[in-house]
CSV table of C-alpha atoms in Angstrom, one decimal:
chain,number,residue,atom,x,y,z
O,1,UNK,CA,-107.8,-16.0,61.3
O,2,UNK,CA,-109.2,-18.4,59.1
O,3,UNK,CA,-107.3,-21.5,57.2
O,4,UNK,CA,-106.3,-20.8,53.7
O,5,UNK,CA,-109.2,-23.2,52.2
O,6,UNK,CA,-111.5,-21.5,54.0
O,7,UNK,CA,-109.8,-17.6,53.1
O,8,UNK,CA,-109.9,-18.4,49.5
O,9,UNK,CA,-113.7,-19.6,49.3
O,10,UNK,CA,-114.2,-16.1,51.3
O,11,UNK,CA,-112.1,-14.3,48.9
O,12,UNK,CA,-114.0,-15.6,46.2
O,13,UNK,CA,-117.5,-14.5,47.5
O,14,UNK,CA,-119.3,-11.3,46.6
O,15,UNK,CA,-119.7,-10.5,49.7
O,16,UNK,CA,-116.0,-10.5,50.4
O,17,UNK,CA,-115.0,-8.8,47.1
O,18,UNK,CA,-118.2,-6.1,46.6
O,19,UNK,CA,-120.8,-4.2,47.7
O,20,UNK,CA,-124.5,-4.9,48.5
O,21,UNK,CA,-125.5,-2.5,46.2
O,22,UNK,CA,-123.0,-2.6,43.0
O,23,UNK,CA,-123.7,1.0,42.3
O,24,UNK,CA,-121.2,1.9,44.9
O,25,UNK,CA,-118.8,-0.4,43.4
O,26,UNK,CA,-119.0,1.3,39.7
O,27,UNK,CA,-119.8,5.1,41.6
O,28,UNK,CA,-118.5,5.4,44.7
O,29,UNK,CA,-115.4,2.8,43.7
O,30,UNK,CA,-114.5,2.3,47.6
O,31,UNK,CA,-111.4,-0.1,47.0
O,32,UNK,CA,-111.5,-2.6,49.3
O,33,UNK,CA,-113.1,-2.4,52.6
O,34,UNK,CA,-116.0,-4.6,54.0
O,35,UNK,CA,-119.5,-3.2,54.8
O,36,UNK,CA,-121.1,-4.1,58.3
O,37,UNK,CA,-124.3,-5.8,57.7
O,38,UNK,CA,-127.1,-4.9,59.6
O,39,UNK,CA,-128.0,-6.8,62.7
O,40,UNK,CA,-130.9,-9.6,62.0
O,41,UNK,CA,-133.2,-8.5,65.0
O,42,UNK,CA,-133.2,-5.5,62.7
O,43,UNK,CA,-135.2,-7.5,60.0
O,44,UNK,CA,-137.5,-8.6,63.0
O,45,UNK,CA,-138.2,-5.3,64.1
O,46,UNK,CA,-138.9,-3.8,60.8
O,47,UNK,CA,-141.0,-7.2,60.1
O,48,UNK,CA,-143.4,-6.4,63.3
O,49,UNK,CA,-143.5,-3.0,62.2
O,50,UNK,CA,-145.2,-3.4,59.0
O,51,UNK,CA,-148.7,-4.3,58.4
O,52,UNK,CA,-149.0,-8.1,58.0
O,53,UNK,CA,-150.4,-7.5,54.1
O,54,UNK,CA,-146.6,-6.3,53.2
O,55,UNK,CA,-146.0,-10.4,53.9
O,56,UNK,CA,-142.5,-8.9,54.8
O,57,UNK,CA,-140.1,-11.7,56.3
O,58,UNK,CA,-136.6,-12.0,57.4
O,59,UNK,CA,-134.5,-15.2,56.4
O,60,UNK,CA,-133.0,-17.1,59.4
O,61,UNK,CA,-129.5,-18.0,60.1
O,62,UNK,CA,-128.9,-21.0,57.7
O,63,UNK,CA,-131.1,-19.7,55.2
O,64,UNK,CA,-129.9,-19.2,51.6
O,65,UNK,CA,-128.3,-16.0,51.6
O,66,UNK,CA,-129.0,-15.0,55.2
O,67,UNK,CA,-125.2,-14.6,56.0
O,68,UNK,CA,-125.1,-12.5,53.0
O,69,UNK,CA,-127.7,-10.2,54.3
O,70,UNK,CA,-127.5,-10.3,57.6
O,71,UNK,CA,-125.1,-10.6,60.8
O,72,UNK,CA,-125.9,-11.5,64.2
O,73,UNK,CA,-125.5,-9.3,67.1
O,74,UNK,CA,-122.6,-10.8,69.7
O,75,UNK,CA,-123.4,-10.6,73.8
O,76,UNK,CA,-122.2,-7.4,75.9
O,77,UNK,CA,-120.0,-10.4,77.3
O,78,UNK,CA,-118.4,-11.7,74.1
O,79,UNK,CA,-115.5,-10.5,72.6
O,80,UNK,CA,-115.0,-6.7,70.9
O,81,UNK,CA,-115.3,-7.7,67.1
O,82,UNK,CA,-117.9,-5.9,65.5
O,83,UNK,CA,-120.8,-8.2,63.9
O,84,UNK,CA,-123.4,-6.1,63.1
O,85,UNK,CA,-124.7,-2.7,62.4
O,86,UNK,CA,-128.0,-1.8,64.2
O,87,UNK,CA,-129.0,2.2,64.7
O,88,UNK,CA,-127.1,3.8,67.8
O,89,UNK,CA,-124.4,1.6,67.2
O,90,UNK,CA,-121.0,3.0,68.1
O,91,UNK,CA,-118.6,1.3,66.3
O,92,UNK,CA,-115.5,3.3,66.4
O,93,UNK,CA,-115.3,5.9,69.0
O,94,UNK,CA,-112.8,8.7,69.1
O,95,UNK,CA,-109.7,8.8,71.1
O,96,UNK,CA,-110.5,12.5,72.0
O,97,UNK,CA,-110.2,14.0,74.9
O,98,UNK,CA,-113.0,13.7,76.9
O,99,UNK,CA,-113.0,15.9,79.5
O,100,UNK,CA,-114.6,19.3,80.3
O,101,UNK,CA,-113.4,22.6,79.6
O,102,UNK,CA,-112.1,24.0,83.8
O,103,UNK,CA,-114.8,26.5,85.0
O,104,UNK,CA,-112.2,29.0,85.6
O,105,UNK,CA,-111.4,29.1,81.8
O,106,UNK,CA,-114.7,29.5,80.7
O,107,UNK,CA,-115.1,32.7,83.4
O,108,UNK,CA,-111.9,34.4,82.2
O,109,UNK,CA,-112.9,33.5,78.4
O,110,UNK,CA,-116.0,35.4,78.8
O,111,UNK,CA,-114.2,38.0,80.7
O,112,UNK,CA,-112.4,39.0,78.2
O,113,UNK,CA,-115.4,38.5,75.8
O,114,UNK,CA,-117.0,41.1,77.6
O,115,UNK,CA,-113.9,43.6,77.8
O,116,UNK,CA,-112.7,43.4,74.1
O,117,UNK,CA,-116.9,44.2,73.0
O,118,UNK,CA,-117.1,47.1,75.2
O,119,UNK,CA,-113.7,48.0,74.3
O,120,UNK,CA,-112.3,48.4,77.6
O,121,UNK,CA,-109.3,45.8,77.0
């Protein structure tokens, strides 16, 4: 957790208190939640993707507004807190059950597929 100094600069910061975009704040009107910024090799990516005369470039960590914009993607080894969106990210899985359906049910289920078309069941 952080100290209380430190909680009520956050609390204080746009970043903490809105959205990006402050359409969705006056549109959407979320309540509170916080969004997951993307990952900054994201920027990178997109930045070595576009042609050089787009003079597209990413701030770096300690830039003005950089922690505004951007997060920073954790280790596999560090711990499970969730730092940065990046696309395939996985965030929150489901508790389902993931298992598969027992052969045997799936023969019997299309069994009786088969007898209640033809009418025989």
């Amino acid at each position: 957790m952080l100290d209380t100094p430190l909680l009520i600069q956050a609390n204080k910061s746009l970043s903490m208190n809105g959205s990006r975009n402050p359409n969705i704040d006056v549109m959407v009107q979320p309540g509170p939640y916080k969004e997951i910024l993307p990952c900054d090799d994201l920027c990178y990516a997109i930045v070595r993707a576009c042609p050089a005369a787009m003079s597209f470039g990413c701030p770096t960590p300690g830039d003005v507004g950089f922690n505004q914009s951007y997060g920073i993607r954790k280790k596999a080894n560090e711990n499970e807190q969730v730092t940065c969106n990046y696309p395939g990210a996985a965030h929150d899985r489901s508790s389902g059950y993931r298992g598969s359906i027992p052969r045997a049910a799936v023969v019997a289920a299309t069994i009786l597929s088969i007898g209640f078309m033809s009418g025989g069941i």
